[in-house]
Backbone as JSON, one array per atom type, in Angstrom:
{
  "sequence": "MNRLLQPAPDGPIRILGKVVWLELLRRRDLAVLLILMGVFALASAAFRLAGIENPETATFLTNLGLTLAWAFAHILTLLLAARQFPSEIESRTLHPVLARPVSRTQVLIAKVVACAGCGILSYFVLAAIAWVSVPRLEVFHADSFAQLIIAQAASLGLLATLAVVGSLLATQGVVVVLAALLVFAGGPLAGILHNQLGRAGDLLAGWLPAFHQLNLTTRFTDGVAPASAGEMLPLLAHSALCAAALLWIGARAFDRRRL",
  "N": [[-35.53, 24.88, -2.08], [-33.87, 24.96, 0.16], [-33.53, 22.26, 0.59], [-31.98, 21.58, -1.61], [-29.59, 22.78, -0.99], [-28.67, 21.38, 1.15], [-26.24, 19.02, 2.28], [-25.64, 15.88, 0.66], [-26.74, 12.8, 2.08], [-24.52, 10.47, 3.64], [-23.63, 7.53, 1.92], [-23.61, 3.9, 2.24], [-21.12, 2.98, 1.26], [-19.41, 5.2, 1.43], [-19.51, 5.59, 4.17], [-18.24, 3.28, 5.07], [-15.64, 3.82, 4.22], [-14.98, 5.98, 5.89], [-15.06, 4.68, 8.34], [-12.86, 2.94, 8.15], [-10.77, 4.8, 8.0], [-11.04, 6.09, 10.52], [-10.47, 3.93, 12.14], [-7.79, 3.55, 11.55], [-6.68, 5.86, 12.7], [-7.44, 5.51, 15.35], [-6.06, 3.23, 16.27], [-3.48, 4.07, 16.24], [-1.31, 3.35, 14.71], [-0.25, 4.79, 12.57], [0.71, 7.04, 13.91], [2.86, 6.01, 15.37], [4.6, 5.25, 13.3], [5.07, 7.74, 12.18], [6.52, 8.92, 14.22], [8.83, 7.35, 14.16], [9.75, 8.01, 11.6], [10.2, 10.67, 12.1], [12.42, 10.51, 13.77], [14.34, 9.68, 11.93], [14.35, 12.01, 10.35], [15.38, 13.89, 12.13], [17.96, 12.84, 12.51], [18.94, 13.09, 9.92], [18.85, 15.84, 9.64], [20.81, 16.5, 11.45], [23.11, 15.67, 10.1], [23.12, 17.57, 8.07], [23.46, 19.95, 9.52], [25.98, 19.5, 10.44], [27.4, 20.0, 8.22], [27.69, 18.06, 6.31], [27.05, 17.48, 3.26], [27.54, 16.3, 0.78], [27.29, 14.86, -2.58], [27.2, 12.01, -2.43], [26.35, 11.5, 0.18], [23.88, 12.76, 0.1], [22.53, 11.17, -1.77], [22.54, 8.7, -0.42], [21.08, 9.28, 1.99], [18.64, 10.18, 0.97], [17.76, 7.91, -0.42], [17.56, 6.13, 1.74], [15.63, 7.44, 3.34], [13.33, 7.53, 1.62], [13.05, 4.81, 1.2], [12.42, 3.93, 3.77], [9.97, 5.27, 4.03], [8.53, 3.92, 2.05], [8.59, 1.27, 3.1], [7.32, 1.63, 5.63], [4.78, 2.59, 4.85], [3.79, 0.38, 3.46], [3.75, -1.57, 5.47], [1.89, -0.41, 7.21], [-0.42, -0.35, 5.56], [-0.76, -3.09, 5.09], [-1.25, -4.16, 7.7], [-3.55, -2.75, 8.36], [-5.36, -3.52, 6.33], [-5.47, -6.32, 6.54], [-6.88, -6.87, 8.84], [-9.49, -6.13, 8.42], [-11.93, -7.67, 7.66], [-11.83, -9.95, 9.5], [-12.0, -8.72, 12.11], [-14.46, -7.35, 11.95], [-16.28, -9.38, 11.36], [-16.01, -10.97, 13.61], [-16.85, -9.21, 15.66], [-19.34, -8.75, 14.75], [-20.15, -6.42, 13.51], [-20.45, -6.09, 10.86], [-22.87, -6.95, 9.94], [-25.04, -4.97, 10.18], [-24.3, -3.26, 8.1], [-24.5, -4.85, 5.79], [-27.19, -5.21, 5.85], [-28.26, -3.03, 4.69], [-29.15, -1.48, 1.51], [-26.85, -2.61, -0.13], [-24.38, -4.39, -1.83], [-22.35, -7.35, -1.21], [-20.06, -7.34, -2.74], [-19.7, -4.61, -3.23], [-19.11, -3.77, -0.64], [-16.69, -5.1, -0.26], [-15.07, -3.88, -2.26], [-15.18, -1.24, -1.36], [-13.78, -1.4, 1.07], [-11.25, -2.15, 0.16], [-10.53, 0.07, -1.43], [-10.58, 2.09, 0.53], [-8.56, 1.24, 2.32], [-6.36, 1.22, 0.6], [-6.3, 3.94, -0.06], [-5.71, 5.09, 2.46], [-3.15, 4.01, 2.81], [-1.71, 5.11, 0.63], [-1.93, 7.86, 1.16], [-0.57, 7.94, 3.61], [1.97, 7.24, 2.71], [2.64, 9.49, 1.13], [2.8, 11.46, 3.15], [4.85, 10.45, 4.82], [6.97, 10.23, 2.97], [7.24, 12.9, 2.29], [8.2, 13.99, 4.68], [10.68, 12.72, 4.8], [11.85, 13.72, 2.43], [12.03, 16.49, 2.81], [13.86, 16.68, 4.86], [16.36, 15.78, 4.01], [19.55, 16.3, 2.27], [19.69, 17.99, -0.94], [19.38, 16.17, -4.0], [21.99, 15.54, -6.38], [21.39, 14.95, -9.03], [18.28, 15.18, -10.46], [15.44, 13.75, -11.71], [12.46, 14.68, -12.9], [10.53, 13.17, -14.23], [11.21, 10.57, -13.49], [10.68, 10.72, -10.79], [7.91, 11.09, -10.84], [7.17, 8.63, -11.93], [7.99, 7.01, -9.83], [6.15, 7.72, -7.8], [3.72, 6.94, -8.99], [4.15, 4.18, -9.29], [4.43, 3.44, -6.6], [1.87, 4.01, -5.63], [0.4, 2.14, -7.11], [1.5, -0.21, -6.07], [0.73, -0.11, -3.35], [-2.03, -0.12, -3.62], [-2.38, -2.64, -4.76], [-1.42, -4.24, -2.68], [-3.28, -3.65, -0.66], [-5.56, -4.79, -1.8], [-4.77, -7.51, -1.94], [-4.43, -8.12, 0.82], [-6.95, -7.55, 2.0], [-8.67, -9.27, 0.55], [-7.37, -11.66, 1.16], [-7.92, -11.82, 3.88], [-10.43, -12.84, 3.92], [-10.08, -15.45, 3.31], [-8.15, -16.68, 4.89], [-6.54, -16.8, 8.15], [-5.76, -13.82, 10.06], [-3.05, -13.66, 10.85], [-1.75, -15.45, 9.1], [-2.24, -14.21, 6.64], [-0.85, -11.78, 6.95], [1.82, -12.68, 7.22], [2.31, -14.07, 4.77], [1.75, -12.08, 2.85], [3.62, -10.13, 3.6], [5.94, -11.53, 3.02], [5.81, -11.61, 0.22], [5.96, -8.88, -0.35], [8.36, -7.87, 0.84], [10.28, -9.76, 0.26], [10.07, -10.51, -2.34], [11.73, -10.49, -4.64], [14.03, -12.24, -3.98], [12.44, -14.53, -3.56], [11.39, -15.05, -6.11], [13.79, -15.66, -7.36], [14.49, -18.04, -6.01], [12.4, -19.73, -6.85], [13.02, -19.85, -9.55], [15.55, -21.11, -9.49], [14.91, -23.57, -8.36], [12.79, -24.65, -9.83], [13.12, -23.95, -12.44], [12.04, -23.1, -15.68], [9.35, -23.51, -15.14], [9.2, -22.43, -12.59], [9.68, -19.74, -13.2], [7.36, -19.15, -14.64], [5.47, -19.5, -12.62], [6.29, -17.5, -10.82], [5.66, -15.33, -12.38], [2.95, -15.07, -12.05], [2.68, -14.07, -9.55], [2.17, -11.19, -7.41], [4.16, -8.42, -8.27], [5.75, -6.85, -6.26], [8.37, -6.05, -5.64], [9.33, -5.13, -8.07], [7.88, -2.87, -8.41], [8.95, -1.06, -6.71], [10.62, 1.68, -7.15], [12.53, 3.23, -5.94], [15.39, 3.18, -5.6], [16.2, 3.4, -8.25], [15.36, 5.99, -8.82], [16.79, 7.6, -6.9], [19.4, 7.08, -7.65], [19.66, 8.53, -9.9], [18.98, 7.52, -12.38], [17.79, 7.45, -15.73], [14.34, 8.08, -16.66], [12.06, 5.28, -16.77], [11.1, 3.56, -19.75], [8.03, 3.68, -21.69], [7.5, 1.14, -22.52], [8.53, -0.35, -20.45], [7.19, 0.51, -18.13], [4.36, 0.38, -18.6], [3.63, -2.44, -19.03], [4.27, -3.36, -16.45], [2.54, -1.92, -14.76], [0.14, -2.77, -15.86], [0.22, -5.51, -15.28], [0.05, -5.38, -12.49], [-2.51, -4.28, -12.23], [-4.05, -6.32, -13.36], [-3.54, -8.42, -11.57], [-4.69, -7.34, -9.25], [-7.37, -7.15, -10.11], [-7.96, -9.86, -10.53], [-7.69, -10.83, -7.91], [-9.74, -9.4, -6.66], [-11.96, -10.53, -7.94], [-11.79, -13.18, -7.04], [-12.07, -12.69, -4.3], [-14.67, -11.58, -4.21], [-16.25, -13.76, -5.02], [-15.68, -15.56, -2.95], [-16.61, -14.14, -0.73], [-19.33, -13.93, -1.26], [-20.12, -16.55, -0.91], [-19.64, -17.05, 1.69], [-20.77, -17.73, 4.97], [-22.18, -15.63, 7.39]],
  "CA": [[-34.19, 25.45, -2.21], [-33.07, 24.52, 1.31], [-33.17, 20.86, 0.39], [-30.91, 21.51, -2.6], [-28.36, 23.25, -0.38], [-28.24, 20.44, 2.16], [-25.33, 17.98, 1.76], [-26.24, 14.58, 0.46], [-26.39, 11.88, 3.15], [-23.47, 9.5, 3.32], [-24.07, 6.2, 1.58], [-22.87, 2.85, 2.95], [-19.73, 2.88, 0.8], [-18.66, 6.31, 2.01], [-19.43, 5.34, 5.6], [-17.19, 2.28, 5.27], [-14.36, 4.5, 4.08], [-14.74, 6.75, 7.11], [-14.78, 3.74, 9.42], [-11.48, 2.48, 7.98], [-9.89, 5.93, 8.36], [-11.1, 6.27, 11.96], [-9.76, 2.8, 12.74], [-6.36, 3.83, 11.4], [-6.3, 6.87, 13.69], [-7.68, 5.0, 16.71], [-5.03, 2.27, 16.65], [-2.24, 4.84, 16.38], [-0.2, 2.79, 13.93], [0.35, 5.88, 11.8], [1.45, 7.91, 14.83], [4.13, 5.34, 15.68], [5.46, 5.33, 12.13], [5.46, 9.14, 12.05], [7.58, 9.15, 15.2], [10.04, 6.72, 13.63], [10.24, 8.84, 10.5], [10.72, 11.88, 12.72], [13.77, 10.2, 14.24], [15.2, 9.74, 10.74], [14.46, 13.4, 9.94], [16.31, 14.55, 13.05], [19.31, 12.37, 12.2], [19.33, 13.69, 8.65], [19.1, 17.26, 9.91], [22.11, 16.59, 12.13], [24.12, 15.59, 9.04], [23.18, 18.85, 7.36], [24.03, 20.94, 10.43], [27.41, 19.22, 10.53], [28.0, 20.38, 6.96], [27.91, 16.89, 5.45], [26.04, 17.56, 2.22], [28.1, 15.91, -0.51], [26.33, 14.09, -3.38], [27.07, 10.63, -1.97], [25.52, 11.51, 1.38], [22.52, 13.1, -0.31], [21.93, 9.98, -2.39], [22.32, 7.68, 0.61], [20.02, 9.67, 2.9], [17.37, 10.21, 0.23], [17.37, 6.53, -0.64], [17.16, 5.56, 3.03], [14.37, 8.05, 3.76], [12.23, 7.08, 0.77], [12.87, 3.38, 1.45], [11.67, 3.84, 5.02], [8.59, 5.67, 3.74], [7.96, 2.79, 1.31], [8.38, 0.14, 4.01], [6.33, 1.97, 6.64], [3.46, 2.68, 4.22], [3.34, -0.98, 3.14], [3.42, -2.22, 6.75], [0.63, 0.19, 7.68], [-1.5, -0.82, 4.69], [-0.95, -4.52, 5.31], [-1.89, -4.38, 8.99], [-4.9, -2.2, 8.3], [-6.22, -4.28, 5.42], [-5.59, -7.72, 6.95], [-7.81, -7.03, 9.96], [-10.79, -5.57, 8.11], [-13.04, -8.61, 7.79], [-11.82, -10.74, 10.74], [-12.48, -7.95, 13.26], [-15.87, -7.01, 11.79], [-17.06, -10.61, 11.45], [-15.99, -11.4, 15.01], [-17.68, -8.3, 16.46], [-20.66, -8.73, 14.1], [-20.5, -5.07, 13.07], [-20.65, -6.11, 9.41], [-24.26, -7.28, 9.64], [-25.86, -3.78, 9.89], [-23.94, -2.7, 6.79], [-25.06, -5.71, 4.75], [-28.65, -5.11, 5.89], [-28.62, -1.9, 3.84], [-29.14, -1.84, 0.07], [-25.48, -2.62, -0.61], [-23.95, -5.77, -2.07], [-21.09, -7.74, -0.59], [-18.97, -6.9, -3.62], [-19.49, -3.19, -2.97], [-18.42, -3.67, 0.64], [-15.31, -5.53, -0.5], [-14.37, -2.84, -3.02], [-15.07, -0.06, -0.5], [-12.71, -1.62, 2.03], [-9.98, -2.12, -0.58], [-10.25, 1.47, -1.81], [-10.29, 2.86, 1.74], [-7.24, 0.84, 2.83], [-5.36, 1.72, -0.36], [-6.23, 5.4, 0.1], [-4.97, 5.37, 3.69], [-1.75, 3.68, 2.58], [-1.12, 6.09, -0.29], [-1.82, 9.12, 1.89], [0.51, 7.81, 4.59], [3.25, 7.29, 1.99], [2.91, 10.88, 0.78], [3.22, 12.18, 4.35], [6.15, 9.94, 5.25], [7.96, 10.6, 1.96], [7.46, 14.35, 2.38], [9.08, 14.21, 5.83], [12.02, 12.29, 4.4], [12.37, 14.58, 1.36], [12.34, 17.82, 3.34], [14.95, 16.64, 5.83], [17.63, 15.31, 3.44], [20.17, 17.21, 1.29], [19.16, 17.86, -2.3], [20.1, 15.29, -4.9], [22.77, 16.2, -7.44], [20.64, 14.73, -10.26], [16.86, 14.99, -10.17], [14.6, 13.58, -12.89], [11.05, 14.83, -12.52], [9.77, 12.04, -14.77], [11.49, 9.4, -12.64], [9.96, 10.92, -9.53], [6.5, 10.82, -11.12], [7.04, 7.18, -12.07], [8.12, 6.46, -8.48], [4.88, 7.93, -7.09], [2.69, 6.1, -9.63], [4.43, 2.78, -8.95], [4.13, 3.24, -5.19], [0.42, 3.96, -5.49], [-0.04, 0.84, -7.63], [1.94, -1.24, -5.13], [-0.1, -0.04, -2.15], [-3.37, -0.56, -4.02], [-2.32, -4.09, -4.93], [-1.27, -4.84, -1.36], [-4.58, -3.54, 0.03], [-6.43, -5.81, -2.39], [-4.29, -8.82, -1.51], [-4.65, -8.34, 2.25], [-8.39, -7.57, 2.29], [-9.19, -10.53, 0.02], [-6.77, -12.73, 1.94], [-8.56, -11.92, 5.19], [-11.63, -13.65, 3.75], [-9.71, -16.83, 2.99], [-7.23, -17.22, 5.89], [-6.47, -16.03, 9.38], [-5.03, -12.57, 9.92], [-1.62, -13.91, 10.96], [-1.28, -16.07, 7.85], [-2.28, -13.19, 5.59], [0.24, -10.83, 7.19], [3.11, -13.33, 6.95], [2.46, -14.36, 3.34], [1.82, -10.82, 2.12], [4.91, -9.51, 3.92], [6.94, -12.28, 2.26], [5.75, -11.16, -1.18], [6.36, -7.47, -0.45], [9.73, -7.59, 1.25], [11.22, -10.79, -0.23], [9.57, -10.97, -3.64], [12.85, -10.74, -5.55], [14.66, -13.52, -3.63], [11.49, -15.63, -3.76], [11.37, -15.34, -7.55], [15.05, -16.34, -7.65], [14.41, -19.41, -5.5], [11.52, -20.48, -7.75], [13.77, -20.09, -10.79], [16.61, -22.09, -9.26], [14.36, -24.87, -8.0], [11.83, -25.18, -10.8], [13.48, -23.56, -13.8], [11.04, -22.35, -16.44], [8.08, -23.6, -14.42], [9.29, -21.45, -11.51], [9.51, -18.41, -13.79], [5.95, -18.99, -14.95], [4.77, -19.33, -11.35], [6.63, -16.17, -10.31], [4.96, -14.35, -13.19], [1.58, -14.92, -11.55], [2.7, -13.45, -8.23], [2.29, -9.72, -7.42], [5.58, -8.04, -8.38], [5.96, -5.67, -5.43], [9.76, -5.62, -5.71], [9.54, -4.4, -9.31], [7.18, -1.59, -8.3], [9.73, -0.16, -5.86], [11.58, 2.38, -8.02], [13.25, 4.21, -5.12], [16.82, 3.21, -5.91], [16.34, 3.91, -9.61], [15.21, 7.44, -8.77], [17.86, 8.26, -6.14], [20.67, 6.92, -8.36], [19.67, 9.43, -11.05], [18.79, 6.79, -13.63], [16.78, 8.05, -16.59], [13.01, 7.48, -16.48], [11.77, 4.04, -17.49], [10.32, 3.77, -20.97], [6.64, 3.22, -21.64], [7.53, -0.31, -22.68], [8.84, -0.96, -19.15], [6.21, 0.89, -17.11], [2.99, -0.04, -18.88], [3.41, -3.85, -18.67], [4.35, -3.52, -15.01], [1.29, -1.42, -14.19], [-0.94, -3.64, -16.34], [0.32, -6.74, -14.5], [-0.48, -5.08, -11.16], [-3.96, -4.11, -12.34], [-4.64, -7.64, -13.59], [-3.46, -9.15, -10.31], [-5.71, -6.78, -8.36], [-8.69, -7.54, -10.62], [-8.14, -11.29, -10.26], [-7.9, -10.97, -6.48], [-11.09, -8.91, -6.35], [-12.92, -11.53, -8.41], [-11.73, -14.29, -6.09], [-12.64, -12.24, -3.04], [-16.12, -11.42, -4.35], [-16.86, -15.09, -5.02], [-15.53, -16.14, -1.61], [-17.46, -13.38, 0.19], [-20.73, -14.28, -1.54], [-20.4, -17.91, -0.45], [-19.33, -17.17, 3.12], [-21.85, -17.5, 5.92], [-21.81, -14.69, 8.45]],
  "C": [[-33.3, 24.98, -1.06], [-32.63, 23.07, 1.17], [-32.02, 20.71, -0.59], [-29.56, 21.89, -1.99], [-27.83, 22.29, 0.68], [-27.31, 19.39, 1.56], [-26.03, 16.65, 1.66], [-25.82, 13.65, 1.59], [-25.34, 10.88, 2.69], [-24.09, 8.15, 3.01], [-23.24, 5.17, 2.32], [-21.4, 2.77, 2.55], [-18.87, 3.98, 1.42], [-18.49, 6.13, 3.51], [-18.32, 4.33, 5.9], [-15.8, 2.9, 5.16], [-14.0, 5.3, 5.31], [-14.39, 5.85, 8.28], [-13.34, 3.25, 9.35], [-10.51, 3.57, 8.4], [-9.87, 6.14, 9.87], [-10.39, 5.13, 12.69], [-8.26, 3.01, 12.67], [-5.9, 4.82, 12.47], [-6.44, 6.33, 15.11], [-6.57, 4.06, 17.16], [-3.65, 2.89, 16.72], [-1.05, 4.22, 15.67], [0.53, 3.89, 13.17], [1.18, 6.79, 12.7], [2.82, 7.31, 15.17], [5.1, 5.46, 14.51], [5.92, 6.77, 11.88], [6.58, 9.48, 13.03], [8.89, 8.56, 14.7], [10.62, 7.52, 12.48], [10.79, 10.16, 11.02], [12.13, 11.69, 13.25], [14.75, 10.24, 13.07], [15.41, 11.2, 10.32], [15.44, 14.16, 10.83], [17.76, 14.13, 12.78], [19.82, 12.99, 10.91], [19.65, 15.17, 8.83], [20.45, 17.45, 10.61], [23.25, 16.51, 11.12], [24.26, 16.95, 8.35], [23.79, 19.94, 8.23], [25.54, 20.76, 10.58], [28.14, 19.56, 9.24], [28.29, 19.23, 6.03], [26.8, 16.86, 4.4], [26.62, 17.24, 0.84], [27.11, 15.04, -1.27], [26.12, 12.66, -2.89], [26.18, 10.55, -0.74], [24.07, 11.82, 1.03], [21.81, 11.9, -0.93], [21.6, 8.92, -1.34], [21.13, 8.03, 1.5], [18.66, 9.71, 2.2], [16.85, 8.81, -0.02], [16.86, 5.89, 0.65], [15.8, 6.12, 3.47], [13.18, 7.57, 2.95], [11.98, 5.57, 0.93], [12.1, 3.16, 2.75], [10.21, 4.21, 4.81], [7.85, 4.56, 3.0], [7.63, 1.63, 2.26], [7.28, 0.43, 5.03], [4.93, 2.01, 6.05], [2.92, 1.29, 3.9], [2.98, -1.75, 4.42], [2.08, -1.71, 7.26], [-0.55, -0.33, 6.87], [-1.8, -2.29, 4.94], [-1.68, -4.79, 6.62], [-3.33, -3.88, 9.0], [-5.83, -3.07, 7.48], [-6.47, -5.7, 5.92], [-6.59, -7.92, 8.08], [-9.22, -6.52, 9.67], [-11.93, -6.56, 8.35], [-12.99, -9.45, 9.07], [-12.39, -9.98, 11.94], [-13.98, -7.66, 13.16], [-16.75, -8.26, 11.87], [-17.13, -11.09, 12.9], [-16.89, -10.54, 15.88], [-19.09, -8.14, 15.92], [-21.1, -7.32, 13.71], [-20.74, -5.0, 11.57], [-22.12, -6.34, 9.05], [-25.13, -6.05, 9.38], [-25.56, -3.17, 8.53], [-24.58, -3.51, 5.67], [-26.59, -5.69, 4.76], [-29.15, -3.95, 5.05], [-28.64, -2.34, 2.38], [-27.74, -1.72, -0.53], [-25.05, -4.08, -0.75], [-22.64, -6.06, -1.35], [-19.9, -7.31, -1.44], [-18.67, -5.42, -3.41], [-18.76, -2.98, -1.65], [-16.95, -4.03, 0.48], [-14.51, -4.43, -1.2], [-14.16, -1.6, -2.16], [-13.92, -0.21, 0.49], [-11.34, -1.58, 1.35], [-9.58, -0.69, -0.91], [-9.87, 2.29, -0.58], [-8.9, 2.52, 2.28], [-6.13, 1.33, 1.9], [-5.19, 3.23, -0.22], [-5.46, 5.79, 1.34], [-3.47, 5.1, 3.5], [-1.04, 4.7, 1.7], [-0.93, 7.43, 0.4], [-0.68, 9.07, 2.91], [1.87, 7.85, 3.9], [3.61, 8.72, 1.61], [3.43, 11.66, 1.99], [4.62, 11.75, 4.78], [7.26, 10.32, 4.27], [8.26, 12.1, 2.01], [8.38, 14.68, 3.55], [10.51, 13.86, 5.47], [12.64, 13.28, 3.41], [12.8, 15.94, 1.89], [13.61, 17.8, 4.19], [16.31, 16.31, 5.22], [18.23, 16.38, 2.52], [19.61, 16.97, -0.11], [20.05, 16.96, -3.15], [20.85, 16.09, -5.96], [22.05, 16.09, -8.78], [19.2, 14.42, -9.9], [16.09, 14.9, -11.49], [13.14, 13.64, -12.46], [10.21, 13.66, -13.03], [9.99, 10.77, -13.94], [10.76, 9.51, -11.32], [8.47, 10.65, -9.72], [6.25, 9.32, -11.26], [7.13, 6.49, -10.7], [6.79, 6.55, -7.74], [3.79, 7.03, -7.67], [2.89, 4.63, -9.25], [4.13, 2.48, -7.48], [2.63, 3.15, -4.96], [-0.14, 2.63, -5.98], [0.32, -0.28, -6.67], [1.05, -1.27, -3.89], [-1.54, -0.47, -2.45], [-3.43, -2.07, -4.17], [-2.21, -4.8, -3.58], [-2.58, -4.78, -0.58], [-5.55, -4.59, -0.49], [-6.06, -7.2, -1.91], [-4.65, -9.1, -0.06], [-6.14, -8.42, 2.6], [-9.0, -8.88, 1.79], [-8.65, -11.71, 0.81], [-7.43, -12.92, 3.29], [-9.88, -12.67, 5.13], [-11.32, -15.13, 3.61], [-8.84, -17.48, 4.06], [-7.25, -16.35, 7.13], [-5.6, -14.78, 9.17], [-3.52, -12.8, 9.96], [-1.04, -14.5, 9.69], [-1.21, -15.05, 6.73], [-1.11, -12.22, 5.73], [1.59, -11.44, 6.82], [3.31, -13.53, 5.45], [2.57, -13.07, 2.53], [3.14, -10.11, 2.37], [6.03, -10.21, 3.16], [6.98, -11.81, 0.81], [6.27, -9.73, -1.33], [7.85, -7.29, -0.24], [10.75, -8.62, 0.78], [10.77, -11.33, -1.57], [10.68, -11.3, -4.61], [13.56, -12.04, -5.24], [13.73, -14.71, -3.83], [11.42, -16.04, -5.22], [12.66, -16.07, -7.96], [15.06, -17.78, -7.18], [13.54, -20.27, -6.41], [12.23, -20.81, -9.06], [14.81, -21.18, -10.61], [16.06, -23.49, -9.02], [13.51, -25.49, -9.11], [12.14, -24.8, -12.24], [12.39, -22.74, -14.46], [9.67, -22.38, -15.75], [8.05, -22.61, -13.25], [9.12, -20.03, -12.01], [8.04, -18.14, -14.11], [5.13, -18.77, -13.68], [5.03, -17.95, -10.77], [5.92, -15.08, -11.08], [3.53, -14.11, -12.76], [1.52, -14.25, -10.18], [2.77, -11.93, -8.36], [3.75, -9.3, -7.37], [5.86, -6.76, -7.58], [7.39, -5.15, -5.55], [10.05, -4.84, -6.99], [8.85, -3.03, -9.28], [7.92, -0.6, -7.4], [10.85, 0.47, -6.69], [12.44, 3.38, -7.26], [14.71, 4.32, -5.51], [17.07, 3.75, -7.32], [16.27, 5.44, -9.61], [16.4, 8.11, -8.08], [19.22, 8.11, -6.82], [20.74, 7.8, -9.61], [19.53, 8.74, -12.38], [17.66, 7.45, -14.42], [15.43, 7.37, -16.4], [12.84, 6.2, -17.3], [10.93, 4.35, -18.72], [8.9, 3.27, -20.77], [6.56, 1.71, -21.76], [7.88, -1.05, -21.4], [7.71, -0.72, -18.15], [4.83, 0.3, -17.37], [2.75, -1.53, -18.6], [3.42, -4.09, -17.17], [3.06, -3.08, -14.34], [0.11, -2.29, -14.62], [-0.95, -4.95, -15.56], [-0.26, -6.53, -13.1], [-1.99, -4.95, -11.19], [-4.66, -5.45, -12.55], [-4.62, -8.48, -12.32], [-4.53, -8.66, -9.34], [-7.11, -7.18, -8.79], [-8.97, -9.01, -10.33], [-8.4, -11.54, -8.78], [-9.29, -10.51, -6.08], [-12.15, -9.91, -6.79], [-12.96, -12.72, -7.46], [-12.38, -13.9, -4.77], [-14.15, -12.1, -3.09], [-16.82, -12.76, -4.32], [-16.81, -15.71, -3.61], [-16.47, -15.45, -0.62], [-18.93, -13.75, -0.01], [-21.1, -15.64, -0.95], [-20.2, -18.06, 1.06], [-20.56, -16.89, 3.97], [-21.37, -16.61, 7.05], [-22.69, -14.91, 9.68]]
}
């Protein structure tokens, strides 16, 4: 009976998740971003104390706060995910994990899930700080807000996959620069490909992760009606396919890599 009541020992996958979370707290990246978001919250509170709570101000501050939460969460996820394998391979802390009955693919997936989970949780915290501090929107669509959260989670999961897999194929600096370009300049990049290559550029852009399309912040704060299923499902399916393709590439690369 006592054995039944005892908690099950942590497996390698769960241990990896805890290691990623502890690394996030140890490096204090989240603390810095929380301080920056706190500065925004104080500035927003000052607007409200001054009696500036018209609809235009509410829309502007809400958009700014949620955009900051989006940007900070993506930066945090990118930095956390891009250093997973380089740091562990260099310090040789990955060898004891692989000596256990766990495959390299499981290790890869565990790191992606852990980094994505940290990013999503950080977005919820940062967005909550922004939401509480700003004036209420004149128009609020609950369905649009739900779509915003789902799209943000998909975006952060896709970014975690891209950065973790990328860290197996290139240096940390290269991964951070290229991933940041896709996240923060994906729209202009797609436009450049279209202007330079025409239809071939559009086809190439279609294979790239569409982070800019997953950012529904402005659509929500402007009070636009929720996107239809015909708009959301292909977008989410594209993100899932990109993540699956990246995981397949990462698993093959990890299996062939000598440690």
